[in-house]
PDB file of C-alpha atoms in Angstrom:
ATOM      1  CA  UNK X   2     -12.910  -9.318 -31.555  1.00 58.00           C
ATOM      2  CA  UNK X   3     -11.234  -7.063 -29.027  1.00 82.00           C
ATOM      3  CA  UNK X   4      -7.937  -7.260 -30.932  1.00 80.00           C
ATOM      4  CA  UNK X   5      -9.773  -5.790 -33.918  1.00 83.00           C
ATOM      5  CA  UNK X   6     -11.107  -2.963 -31.728  1.00 85.00           C
ATOM      6  CA  UNK X   7      -7.615  -2.287 -30.392  1.00 86.00           C
ATOM      7  CA  UNK X   8      -6.292  -2.078 -33.948  1.00 87.00           C
ATOM      8  CA  UNK X   9      -9.141   0.292 -34.805  1.00 86.00           C
ATOM      9  CA  UNK X  10      -8.100   2.501 -31.864  1.00 86.00           C
ATOM     10  CA  UNK X  11      -4.505   2.581 -33.124  1.00 87.00           C
ATOM     11  CA  UNK X  12      -5.587   3.432 -36.671  1.00 87.00           C
ATOM     12  CA  UNK X  13      -7.869   6.202 -35.389  1.00 86.00           C
ATOM     13  CA  UNK X  14      -5.026   7.746 -33.361  1.00 86.00           C
ATOM     14  CA  UNK X  15      -2.808   7.627 -36.474  1.00 86.00           C
ATOM     15  CA  UNK X  16      -5.222  10.016 -38.184  1.00 84.00           C
ATOM     16  CA  UNK X  17      -3.784  12.707 -35.925  1.00 84.00           C
ATOM     17  CA  UNK X  18      -0.474  11.432 -34.540  1.00 84.00           C
ATOM     18  CA  UNK X  19       2.380  10.478 -36.861  1.00 84.00           C
ATOM     19  CA  UNK X  20       5.206   8.065 -36.087  1.00 82.00           C
ATOM     20  CA  UNK X  21       4.593   7.460 -32.385  1.00 83.00           C
ATOM     21  CA  UNK X  22       3.370   3.869 -32.611  1.00 86.00           C
ATOM     22  CA  UNK X  23       5.515   2.732 -29.683  1.00 89.00           C
ATOM     23  CA  UNK X  24       4.151   5.461 -27.413  1.00 89.00           C
ATOM     24  CA  UNK X  25       0.551   4.599 -28.332  1.00 89.00           C
ATOM     25  CA  UNK X  26       1.272   0.909 -27.723  1.00 91.00           C
ATOM     26  CA  UNK X  27       2.687   1.611 -24.248  1.00 92.00           C
ATOM     27  CA  UNK X  28      -0.235   3.865 -23.328  1.00 92.00           C
ATOM     28  CA  UNK X  29      -2.680   1.110 -24.275  1.00 93.00           C
ATOM     29  CA  UNK X  30      -0.701  -1.470 -22.297  1.00 94.00           C
ATOM     30  CA  UNK X  31      -0.941   0.815 -19.273  1.00 93.00           C
ATOM     31  CA  UNK X  32      -4.686   1.241 -19.740  1.00 91.00           C
ATOM     32  CA  UNK X  33      -5.319  -2.487 -20.166  1.00 93.00           C
ATOM     33  CA  UNK X  34      -3.197  -3.486 -17.148  1.00 93.00           C
ATOM     34  CA  UNK X  35      -4.211  -0.678 -14.791  1.00 90.00           C
ATOM     35  CA  UNK X  36      -0.725   0.822 -14.838  1.00 91.00           C
ATOM     36  CA  UNK X  37       0.245   4.503 -14.889  1.00 91.00           C
ATOM     37  CA  UNK X  38       2.689   5.745 -17.534  1.00 93.00           C
ATOM     38  CA  UNK X  39       5.418   8.387 -17.375  1.00 92.00           C
ATOM     39  CA  UNK X  40       6.402   9.844 -20.758  1.00 89.00           C
ATOM     40  CA  UNK X  41       9.758  11.582 -21.051  1.00 87.00           C
ATOM     41  CA  UNK X  42      10.913  13.481 -24.091  1.00 82.00           C
ATOM     42  CA  UNK X  43      11.945  16.886 -25.356  1.00 79.00           C
ATOM     43  CA  UNK X  44       9.176  19.390 -26.246  1.00 78.00           C
ATOM     44  CA  UNK X  45       7.246  19.005 -29.477  1.00 78.00           C
ATOM     45  CA  UNK X  46       7.192  15.199 -29.744  1.00 80.00           C
ATOM     46  CA  UNK X  47       3.361  14.995 -29.554  1.00 81.00           C
ATOM     47  CA  UNK X  48       3.195  13.598 -26.010  1.00 83.00           C
ATOM     48  CA  UNK X  49       0.237  15.769 -25.033  1.00 81.00           C
ATOM     49  CA  UNK X  50      -1.409  15.463 -28.445  1.00 84.00           C
ATOM     50  CA  UNK X  51      -1.188  11.660 -28.327  1.00 86.00           C
ATOM     51  CA  UNK X  52      -2.795  11.411 -24.893  1.00 85.00           C
ATOM     52  CA  UNK X  53      -5.502  13.903 -25.894  1.00 84.00           C
ATOM     53  CA  UNK X  54      -6.303  11.960 -29.055  1.00 87.00           C
ATOM     54  CA  UNK X  55      -6.275   8.606 -27.286  1.00 87.00           C
ATOM     55  CA  UNK X  56      -8.739   9.890 -24.689  1.00 86.00           C
ATOM     56  CA  UNK X  57     -11.181  10.898 -27.447  1.00 86.00           C
ATOM     57  CA  UNK X  58     -10.874   7.511 -29.160  1.00 89.00           C
ATOM     58  CA  UNK X  59     -11.404   5.633 -25.882  1.00 86.00           C
ATOM     59  CA  UNK X  60     -14.617   7.524 -25.059  1.00 82.00           C
ATOM     60  CA  UNK X  61     -13.507   8.027 -21.441  1.00 84.00           C
ATOM     61  CA  UNK X  62     -13.703  11.059 -19.174  1.00 86.00           C
ATOM     62  CA  UNK X  63     -10.497  13.023 -19.575  1.00 87.00           C
ATOM     63  CA  UNK X  64      -8.846  15.942 -17.806  1.00 89.00           C
ATOM     64  CA  UNK X  65      -5.561  17.671 -18.541  1.00 89.00           C
ATOM     65  CA  UNK X  66      -3.716  19.296 -15.657  1.00 90.00           C
ATOM     66  CA  UNK X  67      -0.851  21.650 -16.440  1.00 89.00           C
ATOM     67  CA  UNK X  68       1.580  21.358 -13.539  1.00 88.00           C
ATOM     68  CA  UNK X  69       3.162  24.657 -12.526  1.00 86.00           C
ATOM     69  CA  UNK X  70       5.291  25.776  -9.552  1.00 87.00           C
ATOM     70  CA  UNK X  71       2.329  27.585  -7.971  1.00 87.00           C
ATOM     71  CA  UNK X  72      -0.069  24.612  -8.176  1.00 88.00           C
ATOM     72  CA  UNK X  73      -1.605  23.490  -4.862  1.00 88.00           C
ATOM     73  CA  UNK X  74      -2.894  20.026  -3.854  1.00 87.00           C
ATOM     74  CA  UNK X  75      -6.414  21.505  -3.681  1.00 88.00           C
ATOM     75  CA  UNK X  76      -6.117  22.486  -7.366  1.00 88.00           C
ATOM     76  CA  UNK X  77      -5.689  18.785  -8.083  1.00 88.00           C
ATOM     77  CA  UNK X  78      -7.997  16.872  -5.754  1.00 87.00           C
ATOM     78  CA  UNK X  79     -10.490  19.598  -4.801  1.00 86.00           C
ATOM     79  CA  UNK X  80     -11.363  21.386  -1.571  1.00 83.00           C
ATOM     80  CA  UNK X  81     -14.135  22.401   0.829  1.00 79.00           C
ATOM     81  CA  UNK X  82     -15.917  25.653  -0.052  1.00 82.00           C
ATOM     82  CA  UNK X  83     -18.308  27.648   2.097  1.00 77.00           C
ATOM     83  CA  UNK X  84     -21.857  28.053   0.819  1.00 78.00           C
ATOM     84  CA  UNK X  85     -23.165  31.379   2.137  1.00 79.00           C
ATOM     85  CA  UNK X  86     -26.778  30.485   1.358  1.00 78.00           C
ATOM     86  CA  UNK X  87     -26.859  27.270   3.382  1.00 79.00           C
ATOM     87  CA  UNK X  88     -24.108  28.118   5.869  1.00 76.00           C
ATOM     88  CA  UNK X  89     -22.454  24.767   5.205  1.00 80.00           C
ATOM     89  CA  UNK X  90     -19.168  23.655   3.720  1.00 78.00           C
ATOM     90  CA  UNK X  91     -19.509  21.744   0.454  1.00 79.00           C
ATOM     91  CA  UNK X  92     -17.051  19.594  -1.453  1.00 79.00           C
ATOM     92  CA  UNK X  93     -15.789  20.951  -4.753  1.00 83.00           C
ATOM     93  CA  UNK X  94     -14.105  18.072  -6.573  1.00 85.00           C
ATOM     94  CA  UNK X  95     -10.929  18.710  -8.525  1.00 86.00           C
ATOM     95  CA  UNK X  96      -9.856  17.534 -12.001  1.00 90.00           C
ATOM     96  CA  UNK X  97      -8.432  14.290 -10.560  1.00 90.00           C
ATOM     97  CA  UNK X  98     -12.000  12.928 -10.714  1.00 90.00           C
ATOM     98  CA  UNK X  99     -11.799  11.519 -14.227  1.00 88.00           C
ATOM     99  CA  UNK X 100     -10.860   8.285 -15.994  1.00 89.00           C
ATOM    100  CA  UNK X 101      -7.784   9.573 -17.797  1.00 89.00           C
ATOM    101  CA  UNK X 102      -5.547  12.231 -16.270  1.00 89.00           C
ATOM    102  CA  UNK X 103      -2.856  13.940 -18.299  1.00 90.00           C
ATOM    103  CA  UNK X 104      -0.364  15.310 -15.761  1.00 89.00           C
ATOM    104  CA  UNK X 105       1.503  17.624 -18.102  1.00 87.00           C
ATOM    105  CA  UNK X 106       5.086  18.438 -17.057  1.00 86.00           C
ATOM    106  CA  UNK X 107       4.593  16.710 -13.721  1.00 85.00           C
ATOM    107  CA  UNK X 108       8.099  17.683 -12.588  1.00 84.00           C
ATOM    108  CA  UNK X 109       7.180  21.392 -12.582  1.00 84.00           C
ATOM    109  CA  UNK X 110       5.083  21.221  -9.426  1.00 82.00           C
ATOM    110  CA  UNK X 111       6.224  21.108  -5.776  1.00 81.00           C
ATOM    111  CA  UNK X 112       6.487  17.924  -3.727  1.00 81.00           C
ATOM    112  CA  UNK X 113       3.080  18.344  -2.014  1.00 85.00           C
ATOM    113  CA  UNK X 114       1.253  18.343  -5.342  1.00 86.00           C
ATOM    114  CA  UNK X 115       3.249  15.387  -6.650  1.00 83.00           C
ATOM    115  CA  UNK X 116       2.503  13.537  -3.423  1.00 82.00           C
ATOM    116  CA  UNK X 117      -1.241  14.200  -3.747  1.00 84.00           C
ATOM    117  CA  UNK X 118      -1.196  12.885  -7.322  1.00 87.00           C
ATOM    118  CA  UNK X 119       0.838   9.793  -6.501  1.00 82.00           C
ATOM    119  CA  UNK X 120      -1.356   8.969  -3.515  1.00 82.00           C
ATOM    120  CA  UNK X 121      -4.383   9.042  -5.793  1.00 87.00           C
ATOM    121  CA  UNK X 122      -2.517   6.794  -8.237  1.00 87.00           C
ATOM    122  CA  UNK X 123      -1.702   4.253  -5.546  1.00 85.00           C
ATOM    123  CA  UNK X 124      -4.876   4.266  -3.451  1.00 86.00           C
ATOM    124  CA  UNK X 125      -7.407   5.094  -6.220  1.00 87.00           C
ATOM    125  CA  UNK X 126      -9.050   7.461  -3.745  1.00 86.00           C
ATOM    126  CA  UNK X 127      -8.673  10.978  -2.354  1.00 87.00           C
ATOM    127  CA  UNK X 128      -9.653  12.578   0.931  1.00 83.00           C
ATOM    128  CA  UNK X 129     -11.193  16.049   1.010  1.00 82.00           C
ATOM    129  CA  UNK X 130     -11.871  17.370   4.476  1.00 77.00           C
ATOM    130  CA  UNK X 131     -13.021  14.332   6.459  1.00 78.00           C
ATOM    131  CA  UNK X 132     -14.580  12.495   3.521  1.00 80.00           C
ATOM    132  CA  UNK X 133     -12.868   9.880   1.360  1.00 85.00           C
ATOM    133  CA  UNK X 134     -13.954   9.599  -2.274  1.00 86.00           C
ATOM    134  CA  UNK X 135     -13.299   6.612  -4.518  1.00 88.00           C
ATOM    135  CA  UNK X 136     -12.041   7.538  -7.982  1.00 88.00           C
ATOM    136  CA  UNK X 137     -13.913   6.296 -11.012  1.00 86.00           C
ATOM    137  CA  UNK X 138     -12.596   3.197 -12.782  1.00 85.00           C
ATOM    138  CA  UNK X 139     -10.681   2.865 -14.955  1.00 87.00           C
ATOM    139  CA  UNK X 140      -8.340   5.475 -13.509  1.00 89.00           C
ATOM    140  CA  UNK X 141      -5.092   6.096 -15.323  1.00 89.00           C
ATOM    141  CA  UNK X 142      -2.470   8.811 -14.945  1.00 91.00           C
ATOM    142  CA  UNK X 143      -0.385   9.615 -17.999  1.00 89.00           C
ATOM    143  CA  UNK X 144       2.340  11.999 -16.889  1.00 89.00           C
ATOM    144  CA  UNK X 145       4.862  13.846 -19.048  1.00 87.00           C
ATOM    145  CA  UNK X 146       8.156  15.440 -18.140  1.00 84.00           C
ATOM    146  CA  UNK X 147      10.759  17.377 -20.062  1.00 77.00           C
ATOM    147  CA  UNK X 148      14.337  16.134 -19.440  1.00 72.00           C
ATOM    148  CA  UNK X 149      16.010  19.175 -20.988  1.00 66.00           C
ATOM    149  CA  UNK X 150      14.841  22.264 -19.099  1.00 58.00           C
ATOM    150  CA  UNK X 151      15.610  21.532 -15.448  1.00 58.00           C
ATOM    151  CA  UNK X 152      15.382  25.137 -14.203  1.00 58.00           C
ATOM    152  CA  UNK X 153      12.292  25.623 -12.061  1.00 57.00           C
ATOM    153  CA  UNK X 154      11.547  21.903 -11.850  1.00 66.00           C
ATOM    154  CA  UNK X 155      11.131  19.503  -8.948  1.00 68.00           C
ATOM    155  CA  UNK X 156      12.439  16.076 -10.029  1.00 74.00           C
ATOM    156  CA  UNK X 157      10.257  13.196  -8.891  1.00 77.00           C
ATOM    157  CA  UNK X 158      11.833  11.190  -6.056  1.00 76.00           C
ATOM    158  CA  UNK X 159      12.877   7.662  -7.061  1.00 76.00           C
ATOM    159  CA  UNK X 160      10.396   6.057  -4.645  1.00 72.00           C
ATOM    160  CA  UNK X 161       7.548   7.971  -6.282  1.00 77.00           C
ATOM    161  CA  UNK X 162       8.683   7.292  -9.848  1.00 86.00           C
ATOM    162  CA  UNK X 163       8.537   3.588  -8.942  1.00 87.00           C
ATOM    163  CA  UNK X 164       4.741   3.852  -8.808  1.00 88.00           C
ATOM    164  CA  UNK X 165       4.614   4.324 -12.569  1.00 92.00           C
ATOM    165  CA  UNK X 166       4.310   1.023 -14.372  1.00 93.00           C
ATOM    166  CA  UNK X 167       6.522   2.238 -17.204  1.00 93.00           C
ATOM    167  CA  UNK X 168       8.714   5.189 -18.031  1.00 92.00           C
ATOM    168  CA  UNK X 169       8.701   5.584 -21.800  1.00 91.00           C
ATOM    169  CA  UNK X 170      11.410   7.633 -23.493  1.00 88.00           C
ATOM    170  CA  UNK X 171      10.127   9.376 -26.601  1.00 87.00           C
ATOM    171  CA  UNK X 172      12.620   9.876 -29.423  1.00 86.00           C
ATOM    172  CA  UNK X 173      12.669  12.222 -32.398  1.00 87.00           C
ATOM    173  CA  UNK X 174      10.660  11.095 -35.458  1.00 85.00           C
ATOM    174  CA  UNK X 175      12.309   9.797 -38.609  1.00 87.00           C
ATOM    175  CA  UNK X 176      12.797  12.106 -41.603  1.00 90.00           C
ATOM    176  CA  UNK X 177       9.757  10.643 -43.384  1.00 90.00           C
ATOM    177  CA  UNK X 178       7.575  10.971 -40.280  1.00 87.00           C
ATOM    178  CA  UNK X 179       8.708  14.531 -39.652  1.00 86.00           C
ATOM    179  CA  UNK X 180       7.910  15.416 -43.270  1.00 91.00           C
ATOM    180  CA  UNK X 181       4.372  14.083 -42.746  1.00 87.00           C
ATOM    181  CA  UNK X 182       4.049  15.969 -39.437  1.00 84.00           C
ATOM    182  CA  UNK X 183       5.188  19.182 -41.105  1.00 88.00           C
ATOM    183  CA  UNK X 184       2.745  18.816 -43.981  1.00 87.00           C
ATOM    184  CA  UNK X 185      -0.200  18.054 -41.680  1.00 84.00           C
ATOM    185  CA  UNK X 186       0.408  20.714 -39.071  1.00 80.00           C
ATOM    186  CA  UNK X 187       1.379  23.413 -41.582  1.00 83.00           C
ATOM    187  CA  UNK X 188      -2.041  22.918 -43.183  1.00 81.00           C
ATOM    188  CA  UNK X 189      -4.264  25.287 -41.224  1.00 78.00           C
ATOM    189  CA  UNK X 190      -7.410  23.452 -42.340  1.00 77.00           C
ATOM    190  CA  UNK X 191      -6.241  20.187 -40.722  1.00 75.00           C
ATOM    191  CA  UNK X 192      -8.582  18.962 -37.983  1.00 76.00           C
ATOM    192  CA  UNK X 193      -7.831  16.408 -35.320  1.00 75.00           C
ATOM    193  CA  UNK X 194     -11.303  14.868 -35.315  1.00 80.00           C
ATOM    194  CA  UNK X 195     -11.451  11.185 -34.313  1.00 82.00           C
ATOM    195  CA  UNK X 196     -14.234   8.716 -33.572  1.00 83.00           C
ATOM    196  CA  UNK X 197     -14.748   6.813 -30.281  1.00 82.00           C
ATOM    197  CA  UNK X 198     -13.744   3.183 -30.784  1.00 85.00           C
ATOM    198  CA  UNK X 199     -13.598   1.626 -27.326  1.00 85.00           C
ATOM    199  CA  UNK X 200     -16.059   1.810 -24.431  1.00 84.00           C
ATOM    200  CA  UNK X 201     -15.408   1.581 -20.716  1.00 86.00           C
ATOM    201  CA  UNK X 202     -16.868  -1.944 -20.683  1.00 89.00           C
ATOM    202  CA  UNK X 203     -14.512  -2.957 -23.514  1.00 89.00           C
ATOM    203  CA  UNK X 204     -11.557  -1.882 -21.347  1.00 89.00           C
ATOM    204  CA  UNK X 205     -12.762  -4.071 -18.459  1.00 91.00           C
ATOM    205  CA  UNK X 206     -13.341  -7.015 -20.830  1.00 91.00           C
ATOM    206  CA  UNK X 207      -9.847  -6.671 -22.271  1.00 92.00           C
ATOM    207  CA  UNK X 208      -8.380  -6.580 -18.759  1.00 92.00           C
ATOM    208  CA  UNK X 209     -10.119  -9.867 -17.934  1.00 93.00           C
ATOM    209  CA  UNK X 210      -8.810 -11.461 -21.113  1.00 93.00           C
ATOM    210  CA  UNK X 211      -5.244 -10.272 -20.452  1.00 94.00           C
ATOM    211  CA  UNK X 212      -5.520 -11.701 -16.950  1.00 93.00           C
ATOM    212  CA  UNK X 213      -6.212 -15.099 -18.541  1.00 93.00           C
ATOM    213  CA  UNK X 214      -3.057 -15.019 -20.707  1.00 94.00           C
ATOM    214  CA  UNK X 215      -0.723 -17.823 -19.652  1.00 94.00           C
ATOM    215  CA  UNK X 216       2.902 -17.324 -18.712  1.00 94.00           C
ATOM    216  CA  UNK X 217       5.023 -20.468 -18.342  1.00 92.00           C
ATOM    217  CA  UNK X 218       7.007 -21.052 -15.151  1.00 91.00           C
ATOM    218  CA  UNK X 219      10.423 -20.782 -16.899  1.00 91.00           C
ATOM    219  CA  UNK X 220       9.430 -17.303 -18.095  1.00 93.00           C
ATOM    220  CA  UNK X 221       8.316 -16.356 -14.584  1.00 93.00           C
ATOM    221  CA  UNK X 222      11.756 -17.469 -13.431  1.00 92.00           C
ATOM    222  CA  UNK X 223      13.330 -15.381 -16.186  1.00 93.00           C
ATOM    223  CA  UNK X 224      11.550 -12.266 -14.901  1.00 94.00           C
ATOM    224  CA  UNK X 225      12.833 -12.964 -11.386  1.00 93.00           C
ATOM    225  CA  UNK X 226      16.358 -13.423 -12.723  1.00 91.00           C
ATOM    226  CA  UNK X 227      16.246 -10.091 -14.560  1.00 92.00           C
ATOM    227  CA  UNK X 228      15.047  -8.373 -11.401  1.00 93.00           C
ATOM    228  CA  UNK X 229      17.684  -9.975  -9.185  1.00 92.00           C
ATOM    229  CA  UNK X 230      20.424  -9.179 -11.695  1.00 91.00           C
ATOM    230  CA  UNK X 231      19.799  -5.487 -10.991  1.00 91.00           C
ATOM    231  CA  UNK X 232      20.145  -6.088  -7.244  1.00 91.00           C
ATOM    232  CA  UNK X 233      23.092  -8.487  -7.228  1.00 91.00           C
ATOM    233  CA  UNK X 234      24.854  -7.864 -10.562  1.00 87.00           C
ATOM    234  CA  UNK X 235      28.107  -9.537  -9.473  1.00 87.00           C
ATOM    235  CA  UNK X 236      26.293 -12.869  -9.175  1.00 86.00           C
ATOM    236  CA  UNK X 237      25.373 -12.641 -12.860  1.00 84.00           C
ATOM    237  CA  UNK X 238      28.811 -11.793 -14.219  1.00 84.00           C
ATOM    238  CA  UNK X 239      27.950  -8.102 -14.495  1.00 83.00           C
ATOM    239  CA  UNK X 240      31.074  -7.040 -12.625  1.00 85.00           C
ATOM    240  CA  UNK X 241      31.730  -3.972 -14.756  1.00 85.00           C
ATOM    241  CA  UNK X 242      28.132  -2.798 -14.516  1.00 83.00           C
ATOM    242  CA  UNK X 243      27.914  -3.450 -10.758  1.00 83.00           C
ATOM    243  CA  UNK X 244      30.048  -0.404 -10.000  1.00 87.00           C
ATOM    244  CA  UNK X 245      27.370   1.861 -11.477  1.00 86.00           C
ATOM    245  CA  UNK X 246      24.298   0.479  -9.672  1.00 87.00           C
ATOM    246  CA  UNK X 247      23.396   1.959  -6.292  1.00 87.00           C
ATOM    247  CA  UNK X 248      20.037   0.190  -5.900  1.00 88.00           C
ATOM    248  CA  UNK X 249      18.290  -2.456  -7.973  1.00 88.00           C
ATOM    249  CA  UNK X 250      14.618  -2.538  -8.912  1.00 91.00           C
ATOM    250  CA  UNK X 251      11.757  -3.023  -6.448  1.00 91.00           C
ATOM    251  CA  UNK X 252       9.233  -5.910  -6.409  1.00 92.00           C
ATOM    252  CA  UNK X 253       6.898  -3.677  -8.432  1.00 92.00           C
ATOM    253  CA  UNK X 254       9.221  -4.377 -11.362  1.00 93.00           C
ATOM    254  CA  UNK X 255       8.557  -8.126 -11.412  1.00 95.00           C
ATOM    255  CA  UNK X 256       4.791  -7.593 -11.019  1.00 95.00           C
ATOM    256  CA  UNK X 257       4.609  -5.029 -13.815  1.00 95.00           C
ATOM    257  CA  UNK X 258       6.937  -6.934 -16.129  1.00 95.00           C
ATOM    258  CA  UNK X 259       4.661  -9.960 -15.822  1.00 95.00           C
ATOM    259  CA  UNK X 260       1.537  -7.881 -16.496  1.00 95.00           C
ATOM    260  CA  UNK X 261       3.068  -5.946 -19.382  1.00 95.00           C
ATOM    261  CA  UNK X 262       4.363  -9.113 -21.057  1.00 95.00           C
ATOM    262  CA  UNK X 263       0.851 -10.582 -20.915  1.00 96.00           C
ATOM    263  CA  UNK X 264      -0.533  -7.424 -22.497  1.00 95.00           C
ATOM    264  CA  UNK X 265       2.075  -7.538 -25.284  1.00 95.00           C
ATOM    265  CA  UNK X 266       1.137 -11.166 -26.000  1.00 94.00           C
ATOM    266  CA  UNK X 267      -2.587 -10.375 -25.985  1.00 94.00           C
ATOM    267  CA  UNK X 268      -2.228  -7.417 -28.320  1.00 92.00           C
ATOM    268  CA  UNK X 269      -0.232  -9.689 -30.620  1.00 91.00           C
ATOM    269  CA  UNK X 270      -3.170 -12.107 -30.736  1.00 90.00           C
ATOM    270  CA  UNK X 271      -1.791 -14.797 -28.423  1.00 91.00           C
ATOM    271  CA  UNK X 272      -3.030 -16.252 -25.124  1.00 91.00           C
ATOM    272  CA  UNK X 273       0.494 -17.166 -23.980  1.00 92.00           C
ATOM    273  CA  UNK X 274       3.682 -15.203 -23.327  1.00 94.00           C
ATOM    274  CA  UNK X 275       6.893 -15.628 -25.337  1.00 93.00           C
ATOM    275  CA  UNK X 276      10.410 -14.610 -24.198  1.00 91.00           C
ATOM    276  CA  UNK X 277      10.303 -11.887 -26.875  1.00 92.00           C
ATOM    277  CA  UNK X 278       7.330 -10.275 -25.114  1.00 94.00           C
ATOM    278  CA  UNK X 279       9.354  -9.851 -21.928  1.00 93.00           C
ATOM    279  CA  UNK X 280      12.366  -8.526 -23.827  1.00 92.00           C
ATOM    280  CA  UNK X 281      10.239  -6.045 -25.788  1.00 92.00           C
ATOM    281  CA  UNK X 282       8.828  -4.388 -22.685  1.00 93.00           C
ATOM    282  CA  UNK X 283      11.671  -4.838 -20.177  1.00 92.00           C
ATOM    283  CA  UNK X 284      13.402  -1.517 -20.855  1.00 92.00           C
ATOM    284  CA  UNK X 285      10.273   0.553 -20.214  1.00 93.00           C
ATOM    285  CA  UNK X 286       9.406  -1.345 -17.017  1.00 94.00           C
ATOM    286  CA  UNK X 287      12.909  -1.451 -15.513  1.00 92.00           C
ATOM    287  CA  UNK X 288      14.714   1.723 -16.624  1.00 90.00           C
ATOM    288  CA  UNK X 289      13.242   4.123 -14.053  1.00 90.00           C
ATOM    289  CA  UNK X 290      13.606   1.683 -11.170  1.00 90.00           C
ATOM    290  CA  UNK X 291      17.383   1.222 -11.324  1.00 89.00           C
ATOM    291  CA  UNK X 292      19.140   3.906  -9.272  1.00 89.00           C
ATOM    292  CA  UNK X 293      22.642   4.745 -10.495  1.00 86.00           C
ATOM    293  CA  UNK X 294      25.521   6.392  -8.644  1.00 86.00           C
ATOM    294  CA  UNK X 295      27.596   9.432  -9.579  1.00 88.00           C
ATOM    295  CA  UNK X 296      30.204   7.266 -11.282  1.00 87.00           C
ATOM    296  CA  UNK X 297      27.616   6.192 -13.855  1.00 83.00           C
ATOM    297  CA  UNK X 298      26.748   9.816 -14.564  1.00 82.00           C
ATOM    298  CA  UNK X 299      30.433  10.683 -14.915  1.00 85.00           C
ATOM    299  CA  UNK X 300      30.941   7.843 -17.398  1.00 84.00           C
ATOM    300  CA  UNK X 301      27.809   8.679 -19.381  1.00 84.00           C
ATOM    301  CA  UNK X 302      25.982   5.452 -18.465  1.00 84.00           C
ATOM    302  CA  UNK X 303      22.197   5.476 -18.238  1.00 86.00           C
ATOM    303  CA  UNK X 304      19.722   2.879 -17.044  1.00 87.00           C
ATOM    304  CA  UNK X 305      18.572   1.995 -20.557  1.00 88.00           C
ATOM    305  CA  UNK X 306      22.116   0.964 -21.425  1.00 86.00           C
ATOM    306  CA  UNK X 307      22.216  -1.285 -18.368  1.00 88.00           C
ATOM    307  CA  UNK X 308      18.872  -2.925 -19.184  1.00 89.00           C
ATOM    308  CA  UNK X 309      20.129  -3.791 -22.673  1.00 89.00           C
ATOM    309  CA  UNK X 310      23.225  -5.418 -21.154  1.00 87.00           C
ATOM    310  CA  UNK X 311      21.000  -7.359 -18.743  1.00 87.00           C
ATOM    311  CA  UNK X 312      18.943  -8.704 -21.626  1.00 87.00           C
ATOM    312  CA  UNK X 313      22.130  -9.915 -23.322  1.00 86.00           C
ATOM    313  CA  UNK X 314      23.778 -11.510 -20.305  1.00 85.00           C
ATOM    314  CA  UNK X 315      20.945 -13.025 -18.248  1.00 86.00           C
ATOM    315  CA  UNK X 316      19.948 -16.369 -19.812  1.00 84.00           C
ATOM    316  CA  UNK X 317      16.340 -17.497 -19.959  1.00 81.00           C
ATOM    317  CA  UNK X 318      17.035 -21.090 -18.924  1.00 69.00           C
ATOM    318  CA  UNK X 319      19.035 -20.250 -15.807  1.00 51.00           C
ATOM    319  CA  UNK X 320      17.931 -22.416 -12.892  1.00 46.00           C
ATOM    320  CA  UNK X 321      16.277 -20.532 -10.067  1.00 50.00           C
ATOM    321  CA  UNK X 322      16.542 -21.259  -6.378  1.00 52.00           C
ATOM    322  CA  UNK X 323      13.915 -19.713  -4.153  1.00 49.00           C
TER     323      UNK X 323
END
């Protein structure tokens, strides 16, 4: 029943967004597993439009925050304001108090603002003055960043990027998709009206069902092997790749890879995980957690290339010693 609702959500989003099925899939996986998503792509690839449309279809509270160099933490979480009539200070809550947060161009704001956002992501609460407020559930941050224009940006530190469940790279559409985009958006009478398809309770029910998806012990071992191959590549015959890796992935990688694989299986209509589920999602979960050195940059090697090599060279049936 819930798989049918999920498919209805996807079809509703397609009324507005063309050719970004993978992005929509990853956003839903994040929502259903309580994981924040970082979207990276050049301007004009419908990142903001997709998140906007998805929020309408999910019937959740939604706020969009445009990150700029002059943004302050108080603009995000709120502040104390003085009420002249009562003579007291009152709390004015910021836009962070919502179910879905679109942090648009998150790398354009200073470190203090990024820190305030990432603290809210991790703790699911914010402190204003001396009072701590719990954020409404579900709470999901969908952040975007532009990899091209680096002038006037503040790149997210690696330790903070690690708090995102997945970093999804958005590519250009195909010729057929771009033709459809052009025809739709060049039609000035086109409207992006969509219908709500999923309630807040549906999201919680889906989370419970994903939590019940089974993952066999050999596949749990496989996840651990993939993670350790990023930390000790020489032990896995990745001698050439080892010279590019400064630090491997954190334990958040194994946790999120397990969760995401369960979500992939569930959305495919299964209550058990297959090796293909892990392989499908591994790049998005691991790519932003591997820290490369300058030699990798000089040789034109990126983390996505390394993850693909890992998938080829780390066997599923390798024995594990804990």
